[in-house]
Coordinates of C-alpha atoms in Angstrom, one line a residue:
Chain A
M147 CA 0.0 0.0 0.0
L148 CA 1.2 3.5 -0.9
K149 CA 0.8 6.1 1.8
K150 CA 1.6 9.8 1.6
I151 CA 3.9 10.7 4.5
D152 CA 4.9 14.2 3.4
D153 CA 4.7 16.5 0.4
N154 CA 6.4 14.6 -2.4
I155 CA 7.1 11.5 -0.3
F156 CA 5.1 8.3 -0.6
E157 CA 5.9 5.2 1.4
L158 CA 5.3 1.7 0.0
S159 CA 4.5 -0.6 3.0
M160 CA 6.2 -3.9 3.4
D161 CA 3.0 -5.9 2.8
H162 CA 3.1 -4.9 -0.9
R163 CA 4.8 -8.2 -1.7
P164 CA 6.2 -11.1 0.4
G165 CA 9.9 -10.9 1.2
M166 CA 10.3 -7.1 1.3
R167 CA 13.1 -6.4 3.8
V168 CA 12.5 -2.6 3.9
P169 CA 9.7 -0.3 2.8
G170 CA 9.8 1.6 -0.5
R171 CA 9.9 5.4 -0.9
I172 CA 8.7 7.0 -4.0
F173 CA 9.5 10.7 -4.3
V174 CA 6.8 12.2 -6.4
S175 CA 4.2 15.0 -6.4
D176 CA 0.5 14.0 -6.3
A177 CA 0.3 14.8 -10.0
L178 CA 3.4 12.8 -11.0
L179 CA 2.2 9.9 -8.9
E180 CA -0.7 9.4 -11.4
M181 CA 1.9 8.8 -14.1
V182 CA 3.7 6.1 -12.2
E183 CA 2.7 2.7 -13.6
P184 CA 1.7 -0.1 -11.2
G185 CA 4.6 -2.2 -12.7
T186 CA 7.1 0.5 -11.5
I187 CA 5.8 0.2 -8.0
D188 CA 6.1 -3.6 -8.2
Q189 CA 9.7 -3.1 -9.3
V190 CA 10.4 -0.8 -6.2
A191 CA 9.0 -3.7 -4.1
N192 CA 11.1 -6.3 -5.9
V193 CA 14.3 -4.3 -5.1
A194 CA 13.3 -4.2 -1.4
T195 CA 13.6 -8.0 -1.2
L196 CA 17.3 -8.0 -2.0
P197 CA 19.6 -9.0 0.9
G198 CA 21.3 -6.3 2.9
I199 CA 19.3 -3.4 1.6
V200 CA 19.4 -0.3 3.9
K201 CA 16.6 2.0 4.8
Y202 CA 14.4 2.0 1.7
S203 CA 14.1 0.9 -1.9
M204 CA 13.7 4.3 -3.5
A205 CA 12.3 5.8 -6.7
M206 CA 13.1 9.3 -8.0
P207 CA 10.3 11.6 -9.4
D208 CA 11.1 10.6 -13.0
A209 CA 10.6 6.9 -12.2
H210 CA 9.1 4.6 -14.8
L211 CA 9.0 1.0 -15.8
G212 CA 12.4 -0.6 -16.3
Y213 CA 13.7 -4.2 -16.1
G214 CA 15.1 -5.3 -12.7
F215 CA 15.2 -2.0 -10.8
P216 CA 12.7 0.7 -12.0
I217 CA 14.3 3.5 -14.0
G218 CA 14.9 6.2 -11.4
G219 CA 15.6 3.5 -8.8
V220 CA 18.1 4.0 -5.9
A221 CA 19.1 1.4 -3.4
A222 CA 22.0 1.0 -1.0
F223 CA 23.4 -2.3 0.4
R224 CA 25.6 -2.8 3.5
E225 CA 29.1 -4.1 2.8
D226 CA 28.5 -7.0 5.2
G227 CA 25.5 -9.1 4.0
G228 CA 24.5 -6.8 1.1
V229 CA 24.7 -7.5 -2.6
I230 CA 25.7 -5.9 -5.9
S231 CA 23.3 -6.4 -8.9
P232 CA 23.6 -5.5 -12.6
G233 CA 19.8 -5.1 -12.4
G234 CA 20.6 -1.9 -10.4
V235 CA 23.0 -0.5 -13.0
G236 CA 21.6 -1.6 -16.4
F237 CA 23.2 -2.5 -19.7
D238 CA 24.3 1.0 -20.5
I239 CA 26.8 1.2 -17.7
N240 CA 27.7 4.8 -16.8
C241 CA 25.3 6.3 -19.2
G242 CA 25.6 9.9 -18.2
V243 CA 25.6 13.5 -19.0
R244 CA 28.2 16.2 -19.4
L245 CA 27.7 19.9 -19.7
L246 CA 30.2 22.2 -21.4
R247 CA 30.0 26.0 -21.2
T248 CA 31.2 28.1 -24.2
G249 CA 31.4 31.6 -22.7
L250 CA 29.6 32.7 -26.0
S251 CA 26.4 34.6 -25.9
H252 CA 23.5 33.1 -27.9
E253 CA 23.3 36.2 -30.2
S254 CA 26.7 35.3 -31.6
V255 CA 25.8 31.6 -32.1
I256 CA 22.2 31.8 -33.5
P257 CA 23.2 33.1 -36.9
R258 CA 25.5 30.1 -37.5
M259 CA 23.3 27.5 -35.8
A260 CA 22.3 25.6 -38.9
E261 CA 25.9 25.0 -40.1
L262 CA 27.2 24.5 -36.6
L263 CA 24.7 21.7 -35.9
D264 CA 25.3 20.2 -39.3
S265 CA 29.0 20.0 -38.6
L266 CA 28.5 18.5 -35.1
F267 CA 26.0 16.0 -36.6
H268 CA 28.5 14.9 -39.3
E269 CA 31.7 15.0 -37.3
I270 CA 30.5 13.2 -34.2
P271 CA 29.5 9.7 -35.2
S272 CA 26.0 8.7 -34.1
G273 CA 23.3 6.2 -35.0
V274 CA 23.2 2.5 -35.5
G275 CA 26.2 1.0 -37.3
S276 CA 28.2 4.2 -37.1
K277 CA 32.0 4.0 -37.0
S278 CA 34.3 6.0 -34.8
R279 CA 37.0 8.3 -36.2
L280 CA 39.3 6.8 -33.6
R281 CA 41.3 3.6 -33.9
V282 CA 42.5 2.1 -30.7
S283 CA 44.6 -1.0 -30.2
E284 CA 43.8 -3.8 -27.7
R285 CA 46.4 -2.4 -25.4
E286 CA 44.9 1.1 -25.6
L287 CA 41.5 -0.3 -25.0
S288 CA 42.7 -1.9 -21.7
E289 CA 44.1 1.5 -20.7
V290 CA 40.7 3.1 -21.4
F291 CA 39.1 0.4 -19.1
H292 CA 41.7 1.2 -16.4
T293 CA 42.0 5.0 -16.5
G294 CA 38.8 6.3 -18.2
A295 CA 38.8 10.0 -19.1
R296 CA 42.5 10.3 -18.1
W297 CA 43.4 8.1 -21.0
A298 CA 41.6 10.5 -23.3
V299 CA 43.2 13.6 -21.8
E300 CA 46.7 12.0 -22.1
Q301 CA 46.0 11.5 -25.8
G302 CA 45.2 15.2 -26.2
Y303 CA 41.4 15.0 -25.9
G304 CA 40.9 17.8 -23.4
V305 CA 42.8 19.2 -20.5
E306 CA 43.7 18.1 -17.0
A307 CA 41.1 20.4 -15.5
D308 CA 38.4 18.3 -17.2
L309 CA 39.2 15.4 -15.0
E310 CA 38.6 17.4 -11.8
H311 CA 35.1 18.2 -13.2
C312 CA 34.0 14.6 -13.7
E313 CA 32.3 12.5 -11.1
E314 CA 35.1 10.2 -9.7
N315 CA 37.6 12.3 -11.7
G316 CA 36.5 10.3 -14.8
A317 CA 37.6 6.9 -13.5
L318 CA 36.2 4.5 -11.0
D319 CA 38.8 2.7 -8.9
G320 CA 38.8 -1.0 -9.0
A321 CA 38.4 -1.6 -12.7
D322 CA 39.6 -5.0 -13.7
P323 CA 39.8 -5.4 -17.5
S324 CA 40.6 -9.1 -17.2
Q325 CA 36.9 -9.5 -16.4
V326 CA 35.9 -8.0 -19.7
S327 CA 35.2 -10.7 -22.3
V328 CA 36.6 -10.8 -25.8
K329 CA 33.1 -10.1 -27.1
A330 CA 32.8 -7.0 -25.1
R331 CA 36.2 -5.8 -26.3
K332 CA 35.2 -6.6 -29.9
R333 CA 32.0 -4.5 -29.6
G334 CA 33.7 -1.7 -27.6
R335 CA 36.9 -1.1 -29.6
P336 CA 35.4 0.4 -32.8
Q337 CA 32.8 2.4 -30.9
L338 CA 35.0 4.5 -28.6
G339 CA 34.1 8.1 -29.7
T340 CA 30.5 7.4 -30.8
L341 CA 27.3 8.8 -29.4
G342 CA 25.0 5.9 -30.0
S343 CA 21.3 6.1 -30.7
G344 CA 17.9 6.2 -29.0
N345 CA 17.7 8.8 -26.2
H346 CA 21.4 9.7 -26.6
F347 CA 22.0 13.2 -27.9
L348 CA 24.2 16.2 -28.3
E349 CA 22.4 19.4 -27.7
I350 CA 23.3 23.1 -28.1
Q351 CA 21.5 25.1 -25.4
R352 CA 21.0 28.6 -24.1
V353 CA 21.0 29.5 -20.4
E354 CA 17.4 30.8 -20.2
K355 CA 17.1 31.5 -16.5
I356 CA 19.3 31.7 -13.5
Y357 CA 17.7 30.8 -10.2
D358 CA 20.8 31.2 -8.0
E359 CA 23.2 33.9 -9.1
A360 CA 26.1 33.0 -6.8
I361 CA 26.1 29.3 -7.5
A362 CA 25.6 29.8 -11.3
E363 CA 28.6 32.1 -11.3
R364 CA 30.6 29.4 -9.5
F365 CA 29.5 26.9 -12.2
G366 CA 30.5 29.5 -14.9
L367 CA 27.0 30.0 -16.2
F368 CA 25.4 33.3 -17.1
E369 CA 22.0 34.2 -18.7
G370 CA 22.1 34.0 -22.5
E371 CA 25.3 31.8 -22.5
V372 CA 25.5 28.9 -24.9
T373 CA 26.1 25.5 -23.4
V374 CA 26.5 22.0 -24.9
M375 CA 25.0 18.9 -23.2
I376 CA 26.2 15.4 -24.2
H377 CA 24.2 12.3 -23.2
C378 CA 25.8 8.9 -23.9
G379 CA 27.3 5.9 -22.3
S380 CA 29.6 2.8 -22.6
R381 CA 28.2 1.6 -26.0
G382 CA 28.5 -2.0 -26.9
A383 CA 31.3 -2.6 -24.4
G384 CA 29.0 -1.9 -21.5
H385 CA 26.0 -3.7 -23.0
Q386 CA 28.1 -6.9 -23.5
I387 CA 29.8 -6.7 -20.0
C388 CA 26.3 -6.6 -18.4
T389 CA 25.0 -9.4 -20.6
D390 CA 28.1 -11.6 -19.7
H391 CA 27.9 -11.0 -16.0
L392 CA 24.2 -11.3 -15.8
L393 CA 24.5 -15.0 -16.7
Y394 CA 27.4 -15.5 -14.4
L395 CA 25.6 -13.8 -11.5
N396 CA 22.5 -16.0 -12.1
R397 CA 24.6 -19.0 -11.2
A398 CA 25.8 -17.1 -8.1
V399 CA 22.2 -16.6 -7.1
Q400 CA 21.8 -20.4 -6.9
K401 CA 25.2 -20.9 -5.2
Y402 CA 24.4 -18.3 -2.5
K403 CA 20.7 -19.4 -2.2
I404 CA 19.2 -16.0 -2.9
D405 CA 15.5 -15.9 -3.6
L406 CA 14.8 -13.4 -6.4
P407 CA 11.5 -12.0 -7.7
D408 CA 13.0 -11.1 -11.1
K409 CA 15.9 -12.8 -12.8
Q410 CA 17.2 -9.4 -14.0
L411 CA 18.0 -8.7 -10.3
A412 CA 20.7 -11.4 -10.4
C413 CA 23.3 -10.5 -7.8
A414 CA 26.1 -11.7 -5.6
P415 CA 27.0 -11.0 -1.9
L416 CA 29.5 -8.2 -1.7
G417 CA 33.0 -9.6 -1.1
T418 CA 32.4 -12.8 -3.0
P419 CA 34.5 -13.5 -6.1
E420 CA 31.4 -13.1 -8.3
A421 CA 30.6 -9.7 -6.9
E422 CA 34.3 -8.5 -7.2
N423 CA 34.4 -9.7 -10.8
Y424 CA 31.2 -7.9 -11.7
F425 CA 32.4 -4.8 -10.0
G426 CA 35.8 -4.9 -11.8
A427 CA 34.0 -5.3 -15.2
M428 CA 31.4 -2.7 -14.4
A429 CA 34.0 -0.2 -13.4
S430 CA 35.9 -0.9 -16.7
A431 CA 32.7 -0.1 -18.6
A432 CA 32.1 3.0 -16.5
N433 CA 35.6 4.2 -17.3
Y434 CA 35.1 3.5 -21.0
A435 CA 32.0 5.8 -20.9
W436 CA 33.9 8.6 -19.2
A437 CA 36.6 8.3 -21.9
N438 CA 33.8 8.3 -24.6
R439 CA 32.2 11.5 -23.3
Q440 CA 35.6 13.1 -22.9
I441 CA 36.5 12.4 -26.5
I442 CA 33.1 13.5 -27.8
G443 CA 33.3 16.7 -25.7
H444 CA 36.7 17.5 -27.1
W445 CA 35.5 17.0 -30.7
T446 CA 32.6 19.3 -29.9
G447 CA 35.1 21.9 -28.8
D448 CA 37.1 21.5 -32.0
V449 CA 33.9 22.3 -34.1
F450 CA 33.1 25.3 -31.9
R451 CA 36.7 26.6 -32.1
R452 CA 36.5 26.4 -35.9
Y453 CA 33.5 28.6 -36.0
F454 CA 34.2 31.0 -33.1
G455 CA 38.0 31.1 -32.9
D456 CA 40.1 30.3 -29.9
L457 CA 37.4 30.2 -27.2
E458 CA 37.8 28.4 -24.0
M459 CA 35.2 25.7 -23.6
R460 CA 35.1 24.4 -20.1
L461 CA 33.6 21.3 -18.6
V462 CA 31.0 22.3 -16.0
Y463 CA 30.6 18.8 -14.8
D464 CA 30.1 15.2 -15.9
V465 CA 27.7 12.8 -14.1
A466 CA 27.0 9.1 -14.2
H467 CA 23.4 8.0 -14.0
N468 CA 23.7 4.2 -14.3
V469 CA 26.2 2.9 -11.8
A470 CA 26.9 1.1 -8.5
K471 CA 29.6 2.6 -6.2
L472 CA 31.0 2.1 -2.7
E473 CA 30.2 5.3 -0.7
E474 CA 30.2 6.3 2.9
H475 CA 26.9 7.3 4.4
E476 CA 25.4 7.8 7.8
V477 CA 22.7 5.3 8.7
D478 CA 21.1 5.7 12.2
G479 CA 23.9 7.9 13.4
Q480 CA 26.6 5.5 12.2
R481 CA 29.1 6.0 9.3
M482 CA 28.9 3.0 7.0
R483 CA 30.3 2.0 3.7
L484 CA 27.5 1.1 1.4
C485 CA 27.2 -0.1 -2.2
V486 CA 24.8 2.5 -3.7
H487 CA 23.1 1.6 -6.9
R488 CA 21.7 4.4 -9.1
K489 CA 19.7 3.1 -12.1
G490 CA 18.6 6.3 -13.9
A491 CA 19.5 8.5 -11.0
T492 CA 22.1 11.2 -10.4
R493 CA 24.4 11.6 -7.5
A494 CA 23.6 14.9 -5.7
F495 CA 26.2 15.3 -3.0
G496 CA 26.0 18.5 -1.0
P497 CA 28.7 20.8 0.3
G498 CA 31.6 19.4 2.2
R499 CA 31.8 15.9 0.7
A500 CA 35.3 15.0 -0.4
E501 CA 33.9 13.5 -3.6
V502 CA 32.8 17.0 -4.8
P503 CA 35.5 18.8 -6.8
E504 CA 37.3 21.4 -4.8
A505 CA 36.0 24.3 -7.0
Y506 CA 32.4 23.4 -6.0
R507 CA 33.0 21.8 -2.5
D508 CA 31.5 24.6 -0.5
V509 CA 28.3 24.8 -2.6
G510 CA 27.7 21.2 -3.6
Q511 CA 28.1 19.3 -6.9
P512 CA 26.4 20.3 -10.1
V513 CA 23.4 17.9 -10.8
L514 CA 22.6 17.8 -14.5
I515 CA 19.1 16.9 -15.5
P516 CA 18.4 16.8 -19.3
G517 CA 14.9 17.6 -20.6
S518 CA 13.6 16.3 -23.9
M519 CA 14.2 17.8 -27.3
G520 CA 11.5 20.4 -26.7
T521 CA 11.6 21.0 -22.9
P522 CA 14.3 22.6 -20.8
S523 CA 17.2 20.9 -19.1
Y524 CA 18.3 22.0 -15.6
V525 CA 21.4 22.5 -13.6
L526 CA 20.9 21.9 -9.9
C527 CA 23.2 21.8 -7.0
G528 CA 23.4 18.9 -4.6
S529 CA 22.5 19.3 -0.9
T530 CA 23.1 17.8 2.5
R531 CA 19.4 17.0 2.6
A532 CA 19.9 14.5 -0.2
L533 CA 22.4 12.6 2.0
D534 CA 19.7 12.2 4.6
L535 CA 16.8 11.4 2.3
T536 CA 18.2 9.6 -0.8
F537 CA 21.8 8.5 -0.2
G538 CA 22.7 11.7 -2.0
S539 CA 20.7 11.1 -5.2
A540 CA 18.3 13.0 -7.4
C541 CA 16.4 12.3 -10.7
H542 CA 18.2 11.9 -14.0
G543 CA 15.7 13.2 -16.6
S544 CA 12.1 13.7 -17.2
G545 CA 11.0 10.0 -17.4
R546 CA 9.1 8.4 -20.3
I547 CA 5.3 8.1 -20.1
M548 CA 4.6 6.8 -23.6
S549 CA 6.0 3.7 -25.2
R550 CA 8.1 3.9 -28.4
T551 CA 5.4 1.9 -30.3
Q552 CA 2.6 4.2 -29.1
A553 CA 4.8 7.3 -29.9
K554 CA 5.4 6.1 -33.5
K555 CA 1.6 5.6 -33.9
T556 CA 0.8 9.0 -32.5
Y557 CA 3.5 11.3 -34.0
A558 CA 5.2 11.6 -37.3
G559 CA 8.9 12.4 -37.2
R560 CA 8.7 15.2 -39.8
E561 CA 5.9 16.9 -37.9
V562 CA 7.8 16.7 -34.6
M563 CA 10.7 18.3 -36.5
A564 CA 8.5 21.1 -37.9
S565 CA 6.9 21.9 -34.6
L566 CA 10.3 22.1 -32.8
E567 CA 11.5 24.3 -35.6
R568 CA 8.6 26.7 -34.9
L569 CA 9.9 26.9 -31.3
G570 CA 13.3 27.8 -32.7
I571 CA 14.8 24.4 -32.0
K572 CA 16.7 22.8 -34.9
V573 CA 16.9 19.0 -34.9
M574 CA 19.0 16.6 -36.9
A575 CA 18.6 12.8 -36.7
T576 CA 19.7 9.8 -38.7
Q577 CA 16.0 9.2 -39.6
P578 CA 12.6 10.8 -38.8
A579 CA 11.2 7.9 -36.8
I580 CA 13.8 8.5 -34.1
L581 CA 12.2 12.0 -33.6
A582 CA 8.7 10.5 -33.2
E583 CA 10.0 8.1 -30.6
E584 CA 11.7 10.9 -28.8
A585 CA 8.9 13.6 -29.2
P586 CA 8.8 15.9 -26.2
Q587 CA 5.2 14.7 -25.4
V588 CA 6.5 11.1 -24.6
Y589 CA 8.2 12.4 -21.5
K590 CA 6.9 13.9 -18.3
P591 CA 7.3 17.7 -18.2
S592 CA 10.9 18.2 -17.1
G593 CA 10.0 21.2 -15.0
D594 CA 7.5 19.2 -12.9
V595 CA 10.1 16.5 -12.2
V596 CA 12.8 19.0 -11.2
D597 CA 10.4 21.0 -9.0
V598 CA 9.8 17.8 -6.8
V599 CA 13.6 17.5 -6.4
H600 CA 13.9 21.2 -5.6
N601 CA 10.9 21.3 -3.2
L602 CA 12.2 18.2 -1.4
G603 CA 15.5 20.0 -1.0
I604 CA 17.6 17.1 -2.4
A605 CA 19.0 19.4 -5.0
R606 CA 18.3 23.1 -5.6
K607 CA 17.7 24.8 -9.0
V608 CA 20.6 26.9 -10.3
A609 CA 19.9 27.4 -14.0
Q610 CA 17.4 26.4 -16.7
L611 CA 18.8 25.6 -20.2
V612 CA 16.6 25.5 -23.3
P613 CA 17.5 23.6 -26.5
L614 CA 18.6 25.5 -29.6
G615 CA 19.9 22.6 -31.7
V616 CA 19.8 18.8 -31.1
A617 CA 21.7 16.1 -32.8
K618 CA 20.2 12.6 -32.3
G619 CA 21.6 9.2 -33.2
Chain B
M256 CA 2.1 -21.5 -35.8
K257 CA 5.2 -19.2 -36.4
G258 CA 5.0 -15.5 -35.6
Y259 CA 5.5 -12.8 -33.0
E260 CA 3.7 -9.8 -31.5
F261 CA 4.9 -6.7 -29.6
L262 CA 3.3 -5.8 -26.3
E263 CA 3.3 -2.5 -24.5
H264 CA 6.3 -1.4 -22.4
T265 CA 7.0 2.2 -21.5
A266 CA 10.6 2.4 -22.3
D267 CA 11.7 -0.9 -23.9
V268 CA 10.5 -3.5 -26.3
F269 CA 8.4 -6.4 -25.0
F270 CA 7.6 -9.2 -27.4
R271 CA 6.1 -12.7 -27.6
A272 CA 7.3 -15.1 -30.3
Y273 CA 5.7 -18.5 -31.2
G274 CA 6.4 -21.7 -33.0
G275 CA 5.1 -25.2 -33.4
T276 CA 8.5 -26.5 -32.3
A277 CA 11.2 -25.0 -30.1
E278 CA 13.3 -24.4 -33.2
E279 CA 10.5 -22.4 -34.8
M280 CA 10.0 -20.4 -31.6
L281 CA 13.7 -19.5 -31.6
E282 CA 13.6 -18.5 -35.3
S283 CA 10.5 -16.3 -34.8
S284 CA 12.0 -14.7 -31.7
A285 CA 15.1 -13.8 -33.8
S286 CA 12.7 -12.2 -36.4
A287 CA 11.0 -10.2 -33.6
L288 CA 14.4 -8.9 -32.4
I289 CA 15.2 -7.6 -35.8
A290 CA 11.7 -6.3 -36.5
S291 CA 11.9 -4.3 -33.3
M292 CA 14.7 -2.2 -34.9
I293 CA 14.0 -2.2 -38.7
D294 CA 11.5 -3.1 -41.4
P295 CA 12.7 -6.6 -42.2
S296 CA 11.7 -6.3 -45.8
T297 CA 14.6 -3.8 -46.3
V298 CA 17.2 -6.5 -45.4
R299 CA 18.7 -8.6 -48.2
E300 CA 20.2 -12.1 -47.9
E301 CA 23.7 -11.5 -49.0
E302 CA 25.8 -13.2 -46.4
S303 CA 25.4 -15.9 -43.8
W304 CA 26.8 -16.5 -40.3
K305 CA 27.0 -19.8 -38.3
V306 CA 26.0 -19.8 -34.7
E307 CA 26.8 -22.7 -32.3
L308 CA 25.7 -22.6 -28.7
E309 CA 25.4 -24.9 -25.7
A310 CA 23.5 -24.3 -22.5
E311 CA 22.1 -26.1 -19.4
S312 CA 18.4 -25.5 -20.2
L313 CA 16.2 -24.4 -23.1
E314 CA 15.6 -21.1 -21.4
D315 CA 19.3 -20.4 -21.0
L316 CA 19.9 -21.4 -24.6
A317 CA 17.1 -19.1 -25.8
Y318 CA 18.7 -16.2 -23.9
D319 CA 22.2 -17.0 -25.3
W320 CA 20.7 -17.3 -28.8
L321 CA 19.1 -13.8 -28.7
S322 CA 22.2 -12.3 -27.0
E323 CA 24.4 -13.8 -29.6
L324 CA 22.4 -12.2 -32.4
V325 CA 22.7 -8.8 -30.6
F326 CA 26.5 -9.4 -30.4
L327 CA 26.7 -10.4 -34.2
F328 CA 24.6 -7.4 -35.1
D329 CA 26.8 -5.0 -33.2
S330 CA 30.2 -6.5 -33.9
E331 CA 29.7 -7.4 -37.5
R332 CA 27.6 -4.3 -38.2
A333 CA 25.1 -6.7 -39.9
V334 CA 21.4 -7.0 -39.9
F335 CA 19.5 -10.3 -40.5
S336 CA 16.4 -11.5 -42.3
R337 CA 16.3 -15.3 -42.1
F338 CA 17.2 -17.9 -39.5
E339 CA 17.5 -21.6 -39.5
V340 CA 17.8 -23.3 -36.1
S341 CA 18.4 -26.9 -35.2
L342 CA 18.5 -28.2 -31.7
D343 CA 19.6 -31.5 -30.3
G344 CA 18.2 -33.0 -27.1
N345 CA 21.2 -31.8 -25.0
W346 CA 20.4 -28.1 -25.4
R347 CA 22.9 -27.7 -28.2
L348 CA 22.0 -25.2 -31.0
D349 CA 23.3 -25.0 -34.5
A350 CA 22.0 -22.2 -36.6
T351 CA 22.6 -20.3 -39.8
V352 CA 21.7 -16.7 -40.0
W353 CA 21.3 -14.8 -43.3
G354 CA 21.5 -11.1 -43.8
E355 CA 23.8 -8.3 -44.9
R356 CA 26.1 -5.6 -43.6
I357 CA 24.4 -2.4 -42.5
D358 CA 24.1 0.1 -45.3
R359 CA 23.4 3.4 -43.6
K360 CA 21.8 4.8 -46.7
R361 CA 19.3 2.0 -47.1
H362 CA 18.8 0.7 -43.6
L363 CA 16.6 3.0 -41.5
F364 CA 16.7 1.9 -37.9
D365 CA 13.9 2.9 -35.5
C366 CA 16.0 2.0 -32.5
E367 CA 19.0 -0.1 -31.5
V368 CA 18.7 -3.2 -29.3
K369 CA 21.4 -2.9 -26.6
A370 CA 20.8 -6.2 -24.9
V371 CA 18.3 -8.9 -24.0
T372 CA 17.1 -8.6 -20.4
L373 CA 16.1 -11.4 -18.2
H374 CA 13.1 -9.4 -16.9
K375 CA 10.0 -11.5 -17.7
F376 CA 12.1 -13.7 -19.8
Q377 CA 10.2 -17.0 -20.3
V378 CA 10.0 -20.0 -22.5
K379 CA 6.9 -22.1 -22.2
R380 CA 5.1 -24.9 -24.0
D381 CA 1.4 -25.6 -24.3
D382 CA -0.3 -26.2 -27.6
R383 CA 2.7 -24.4 -29.1
W384 CA 6.0 -23.0 -27.9
T385 CA 6.2 -19.4 -26.7
L386 CA 9.1 -17.2 -25.8
Q387 CA 8.6 -13.8 -24.2
A388 CA 11.4 -11.2 -23.6
V389 CA 12.1 -7.6 -22.9
L390 CA 14.8 -5.9 -25.0
D391 CA 16.7 -3.0 -23.7
V392 CA 16.7 -0.3 -26.5

């Protein structure tokens, strides 16, 4: 049973299904709750049955139906007796978002938007079957798995300061490329430096509104400034790593006698070889994704520099939204190391945490929330309240409400393109059907989702960014 | 007896595939996987690939089969139109897959299957064989 316990907080009681070890917590407004499918609530309950789960099985305001965890799911497990599960990370390991600021005002960019977007679309490979401009050797691929964004910077893709502005400095400790299969390497090697397809995108934006002047200034954002947001992940490497370890962890489930409500929640007790191996492989994929975004970000900079001269494009921040990590949190007054899973959720650490880059440490980390092609994206700032409520987590987007099949029946790609054009948003995609599937109407309104996060105080609004040009895979 | 249908799922692809035999079910589930991404009539039979797999149960084998096709699609940059599967009693699969390399001018993809999930993954037999699966796209 779902019970409202405060504004924007609903509790799912432990009688929702047998085996729940903790209650669920769904962070939504009354209006957004109506858009949460019953299947999503069942998935919150399924996660609550996993061994060693601490406090609550949580869902962020953009929650929707996933596989295993719901999308927007957050759960933390104690080191002793808890588990790690690929169902809480997903196939696109370290799918994430990075935001670059250009220092350019939109007046100087608008006249050249069409050709700028065209160059970005053609120079940054995207879509099914696309080939990277980059050729890496097997040895270099291992380096990517080990050192993530650092590898890219060492090859000349970006600068040292970029690393300080990535979650985990662009590389998760504990990567073990020996746990990455030949198949995963084969898929990953030609795809490093590609955007992918589906909901992945590269977007040119304008800072439309500033909510907090002081923090916006700290993040380097001003009204009217042009920014670039990049959303992509670990490509075929991550997808294959998850596939391989899912089968392997299914055998661990039998070995460790764990009773699962959903096979996608396959897991292993933390500290066992199966858990360590999955973590080592997952971290390799996470690092691949950071290198990928670093390279794509650098190429984006190259295009901008060609049009606008020697401008200094800076990385505001880069966040992961599909990942499991070991973090310290306070539970019932005690500091504990927990394995925090965020499946379609963003870390939102507040001031003071050592994980927040020094430049932002006294204000909290930037939290990047993309909208859809036609609705604004938001930059928020993490808060201490998030640490109390959600293990330092916030939403990761707007959340889908309409299936892809329904979207294609309802909208035509060309019409979506024309209506965005009327709003002053230029869109390029490998084919029109992609635009129908990703039409703004298939998502919840991004502002409503972000308001829940803001009103709960788990992250505070800093700036609103509106799309000017979008390149889709 | 052979065929497939797509069911509603908010973010991903949920399908059921049927066959009079387990082999037919595996063939139609492969067709469903491809049809979730692209109009199959746009795919020519120009090349073939061999697939050999072994598993501990039919359900595991079915998961391996679909995952192997995702791997072939992504690593060979190829898309498929016809499948011929044979099984022996010990959950060993031998298959031939026909299709062609992706031609970005001719092949218009609606989406890209990243992986086969185990969520709701099921193989069952009543008057016919049924496989249901959710694909991450």
